[in-house]
Coordinates of C-alpha atoms in Angstrom, one line a residue:
Chain Y
X26 CA -181.8 -39.7 -160.5
X27 CA -180.8 -42.9 -162.3
X28 CA -178.0 -42.8 -164.8
X29 CA -177.9 -45.1 -167.8
X30 CA -174.6 -46.1 -169.3
X31 CA -174.2 -47.4 -172.8
X32 CA -171.1 -48.1 -174.9
X33 CA -170.7 -45.5 -177.6
X34 CA -170.3 -47.9 -180.4
X35 CA -170.6 -51.5 -181.4
X36 CA -170.2 -53.5 -184.6
X37 CA -171.1 -56.9 -186.0
X38 CA -171.3 -58.7 -189.3
X39 CA -174.3 -59.0 -191.5
X40 CA -176.3 -62.1 -190.5
X41 CA -174.7 -62.4 -187.1
X42 CA -176.0 -61.4 -183.6
X43 CA -175.1 -58.6 -181.4
X44 CA -175.9 -57.8 -177.7
X45 CA -176.1 -54.2 -176.6
X46 CA -175.9 -53.3 -173.0
X47 CA -177.5 -50.5 -170.9
X48 CA -176.3 -50.3 -167.2
X49 CA -178.4 -48.7 -164.5
X50 CA -176.7 -46.7 -161.8
X51 CA -176.3 -48.0 -158.3
X52 CA -179.6 -48.1 -156.4
X53 CA -181.7 -48.3 -159.6
X54 CA -181.0 -51.9 -160.6
X55 CA -184.7 -52.9 -160.5
X56 CA -185.9 -50.2 -162.9
X57 CA -187.8 -50.8 -166.1
X58 CA -186.2 -49.4 -169.2
X59 CA -187.2 -48.9 -172.8
X60 CA -185.1 -49.5 -175.9
X61 CA -185.5 -47.1 -178.9
X62 CA -183.9 -47.4 -182.3
X63 CA -183.0 -44.4 -184.4
X64 CA -181.9 -45.0 -188.0
X65 CA -179.8 -42.3 -189.7
X66 CA -181.9 -39.2 -190.4
X67 CA -185.0 -40.7 -189.0
X68 CA -187.1 -40.2 -185.8
X69 CA -186.7 -42.7 -183.0
X70 CA -188.7 -45.9 -182.9
X71 CA -189.8 -47.7 -179.8
X72 CA -188.5 -51.2 -179.7
X73 CA -189.5 -52.6 -176.3
X74 CA -190.0 -52.2 -172.6
X75 CA -187.8 -54.4 -170.5
X76 CA -188.2 -55.3 -166.8
X77 CA -185.5 -56.3 -164.3
X78 CA -186.9 -59.8 -164.4
X79 CA -186.0 -60.0 -168.1
X80 CA -189.6 -59.9 -169.2
X81 CA -190.1 -57.6 -172.2
X82 CA -192.9 -56.2 -174.3
X83 CA -192.1 -55.2 -177.9
X84 CA -193.7 -52.4 -179.9
X85 CA -195.9 -52.9 -182.8
X86 CA -194.2 -54.4 -185.9
X87 CA -190.8 -55.0 -184.2
X88 CA -189.3 -58.0 -185.8
X89 CA -188.7 -61.3 -183.9
X90 CA -185.0 -60.8 -184.3
X91 CA -185.1 -58.2 -181.5
X92 CA -185.2 -59.5 -177.9
X93 CA -184.4 -58.3 -174.5
X94 CA -182.9 -59.7 -171.3
X95 CA -181.7 -58.5 -167.9
X96 CA -179.0 -59.4 -165.3
X97 CA -178.8 -57.3 -162.2
X98 CA -178.4 -53.7 -163.2
X99 CA -177.7 -54.6 -166.9
X100 CA -180.4 -54.5 -169.5
X101 CA -179.6 -56.1 -172.9
X102 CA -180.9 -55.7 -176.4
X103 CA -180.0 -58.7 -178.6
X104 CA -180.4 -58.4 -182.4
X105 CA -180.2 -61.7 -184.3
X106 CA -179.6 -62.2 -188.0
X107 CA -178.4 -58.7 -188.4
X108 CA -179.7 -56.8 -191.4
X109 CA -178.3 -53.7 -193.0
X110 CA -181.3 -51.7 -191.8
X111 CA -180.3 -52.5 -188.2
X112 CA -177.4 -50.0 -188.5
X113 CA -178.7 -47.3 -186.2
X114 CA -178.3 -45.6 -182.9
X115 CA -179.9 -47.5 -180.0
X116 CA -181.0 -45.6 -176.8
X117 CA -182.2 -47.0 -173.5
X118 CA -184.4 -44.9 -171.3
X119 CA -185.9 -45.0 -167.8
X120 CA -188.0 -43.0 -165.5
X121 CA -187.9 -41.9 -161.9
X122 CA -189.8 -39.2 -159.9
X123 CA -191.5 -37.7 -163.0
X124 CA -188.2 -37.3 -164.8
X125 CA -187.3 -39.4 -167.8
X126 CA -183.6 -40.2 -168.6
X127 CA -181.9 -41.5 -171.7
X128 CA -178.6 -43.2 -172.0
X129 CA -176.0 -41.7 -174.3
X130 CA -176.8 -44.2 -177.1
X131 CA -174.9 -46.9 -178.9
X132 CA -174.0 -46.5 -182.6
X133 CA -174.3 -50.0 -184.2
X134 CA -172.4 -50.6 -187.4
X135 CA -173.3 -53.6 -189.5
X136 CA -170.2 -54.8 -191.3
Chain C
X29 CA -202.3 -46.1 -187.4
X30 CA -200.8 -43.9 -184.7
X31 CA -199.3 -40.7 -186.1
X32 CA -198.0 -37.5 -184.7
X33 CA -197.1 -34.5 -186.9
X34 CA -195.0 -31.7 -185.3
X35 CA -194.9 -28.2 -186.6
X36 CA -193.9 -24.7 -185.6
X37 CA -190.1 -25.0 -185.8
X38 CA -187.9 -22.5 -187.4
X39 CA -185.2 -19.9 -186.9
X40 CA -185.5 -17.6 -183.9
X41 CA -183.1 -15.1 -182.3
X42 CA -181.7 -15.7 -178.8
X43 CA -184.3 -14.5 -176.3
X44 CA -187.1 -15.1 -178.6
X45 CA -190.2 -17.3 -178.4
X46 CA -191.7 -20.2 -180.4
X47 CA -194.7 -22.5 -180.0
X48 CA -194.5 -26.0 -181.3
X49 CA -197.5 -28.1 -182.1
X50 CA -198.0 -31.8 -182.4
X51 CA -201.2 -33.0 -184.0
X52 CA -202.0 -36.6 -183.1
X53 CA -204.2 -39.2 -184.8
X54 CA -204.9 -42.9 -184.9
X55 CA -205.4 -43.3 -181.1
X56 CA -207.6 -41.8 -178.4
X57 CA -205.4 -38.7 -177.7
X58 CA -207.3 -37.8 -174.5
X59 CA -206.4 -41.1 -172.8
X60 CA -202.6 -40.9 -173.0
X61 CA -199.8 -38.8 -171.6
X62 CA -197.5 -37.1 -174.1
X63 CA -193.8 -36.1 -174.1
X64 CA -191.5 -33.7 -175.8
X65 CA -188.0 -35.0 -176.4
X66 CA -185.2 -33.1 -178.2
X67 CA -182.0 -33.9 -180.0
X68 CA -179.3 -31.4 -180.6
X69 CA -177.3 -31.7 -183.8
X70 CA -175.1 -34.8 -183.6
X71 CA -176.1 -35.5 -180.0
X72 CA -178.3 -38.0 -178.2
X73 CA -182.0 -37.8 -177.0
X74 CA -182.9 -35.5 -174.2
X75 CA -186.3 -35.5 -172.4
X76 CA -187.9 -32.1 -172.2
X77 CA -191.4 -32.3 -170.8
X78 CA -194.4 -34.6 -170.1
X79 CA -198.1 -33.9 -169.6
X80 CA -200.7 -36.4 -168.2
X81 CA -203.6 -37.5 -170.3
X82 CA -206.0 -34.9 -168.9
X83 CA -203.4 -32.1 -168.5
X84 CA -203.7 -32.3 -164.7
X85 CA -200.0 -32.7 -164.2
X86 CA -197.0 -31.4 -166.1
X87 CA -193.3 -32.1 -165.6
X88 CA -190.4 -30.2 -167.2
X89 CA -186.7 -31.0 -167.3
X90 CA -184.7 -28.7 -165.0
X91 CA -182.9 -27.0 -167.9
X92 CA -186.2 -25.7 -169.3
X93 CA -188.1 -24.9 -166.1
X94 CA -189.5 -21.4 -166.2
X95 CA -188.8 -21.0 -169.9
X96 CA -190.8 -23.8 -171.6
X97 CA -194.4 -24.9 -170.9
X98 CA -196.1 -28.1 -172.1
X99 CA -199.8 -28.0 -172.7
X100 CA -202.5 -29.9 -174.6
X101 CA -206.0 -29.4 -176.2
X102 CA -207.8 -32.7 -176.1
X103 CA -210.6 -31.3 -178.3
X104 CA -208.1 -30.7 -181.0
X105 CA -205.9 -33.8 -180.4
X106 CA -203.0 -31.4 -180.2
X107 CA -199.9 -31.1 -177.9
X108 CA -198.0 -27.9 -177.5
X109 CA -194.7 -26.6 -176.3
X110 CA -194.4 -22.9 -175.6
X111 CA -190.7 -22.0 -175.6
X112 CA -189.6 -18.6 -174.3
X113 CA -186.2 -17.0 -173.6
X114 CA -184.6 -19.3 -176.1
X115 CA -180.9 -19.9 -176.0
X116 CA -178.4 -21.1 -178.6
X117 CA -178.2 -24.4 -176.7
X118 CA -181.9 -25.0 -177.3
X119 CA -181.1 -25.6 -181.0
X120 CA -182.4 -29.1 -181.7
X121 CA -185.0 -31.3 -183.4
X122 CA -188.0 -31.5 -181.1
X123 CA -190.0 -34.7 -181.2
X124 CA -193.4 -35.3 -179.6
X125 CA -194.1 -38.8 -178.4
X126 CA -197.0 -40.7 -177.0
X127 CA -196.6 -42.5 -173.7
X128 CA -197.4 -46.1 -173.4
X129 CA -199.1 -47.9 -170.5
X130 CA -197.6 -48.8 -167.1
X131 CA -196.2 -46.7 -164.3
X132 CA -193.1 -45.5 -166.2
X133 CA -195.1 -43.9 -169.0
X134 CA -192.3 -44.5 -171.5
X135 CA -192.7 -43.4 -175.1
X136 CA -194.1 -45.9 -177.5
X137 CA -194.7 -43.8 -180.6
X138 CA -192.7 -40.9 -182.0
X139 CA -193.4 -38.1 -184.4
X140 CA -191.0 -37.1 -187.1
X141 CA -189.7 -34.0 -185.4
X142 CA -189.4 -30.3 -186.1
X143 CA -186.2 -28.3 -186.1
X144 CA -185.7 -25.3 -183.9
X145 CA -182.6 -23.1 -184.6
X146 CA -181.7 -20.4 -182.2
X147 CA -179.3 -18.0 -183.8
X148 CA -178.7 -14.3 -184.4

């Protein structure tokens, strides 16, 4: 089964950009992932599906400030022009052999 | 708009049972696979179970196999999770989620969740 590794925390200033990383375990570097956002006290929200090629497909209503990219086993979520409402937990997720796996999540603090 | 509303959560004693429901609207429920995902207090997301659009195949995480069963009633646009032999470690908010397209069937819409507390 694939393992997804995320940093536990990140921080960036209001109006700046931040790049969050999700790393796929060895042997799974080509896998598609999804990024989900969970604001404090709320349900998760699907942000995008991201392929190993770097191609991504965003969910309905996701602002243009959110983008994805890939490099090898790393999958990135970049948030530009950070807003206060971007302060949230961000989870990556993938799938293999009818099992779905989440990363541990990154808590983003907007300073 | 796509909406899922979970219900059925509550407090249950260890060893007890509970059935969660998730009523869906705003999309053709019978055309999409559905997931249950849970989140223990202060912890991350954990996938629990998936059922294909027609109920033909069901998959459960190892830690719930033999105890939890996912099912659906497409005539009622409703997803279920039957939870038996509940343990303290099953305490969590349980979310239902719609799967999107593509082979990976990742979630693209989430419900608001229902809290299950297993305690004596």
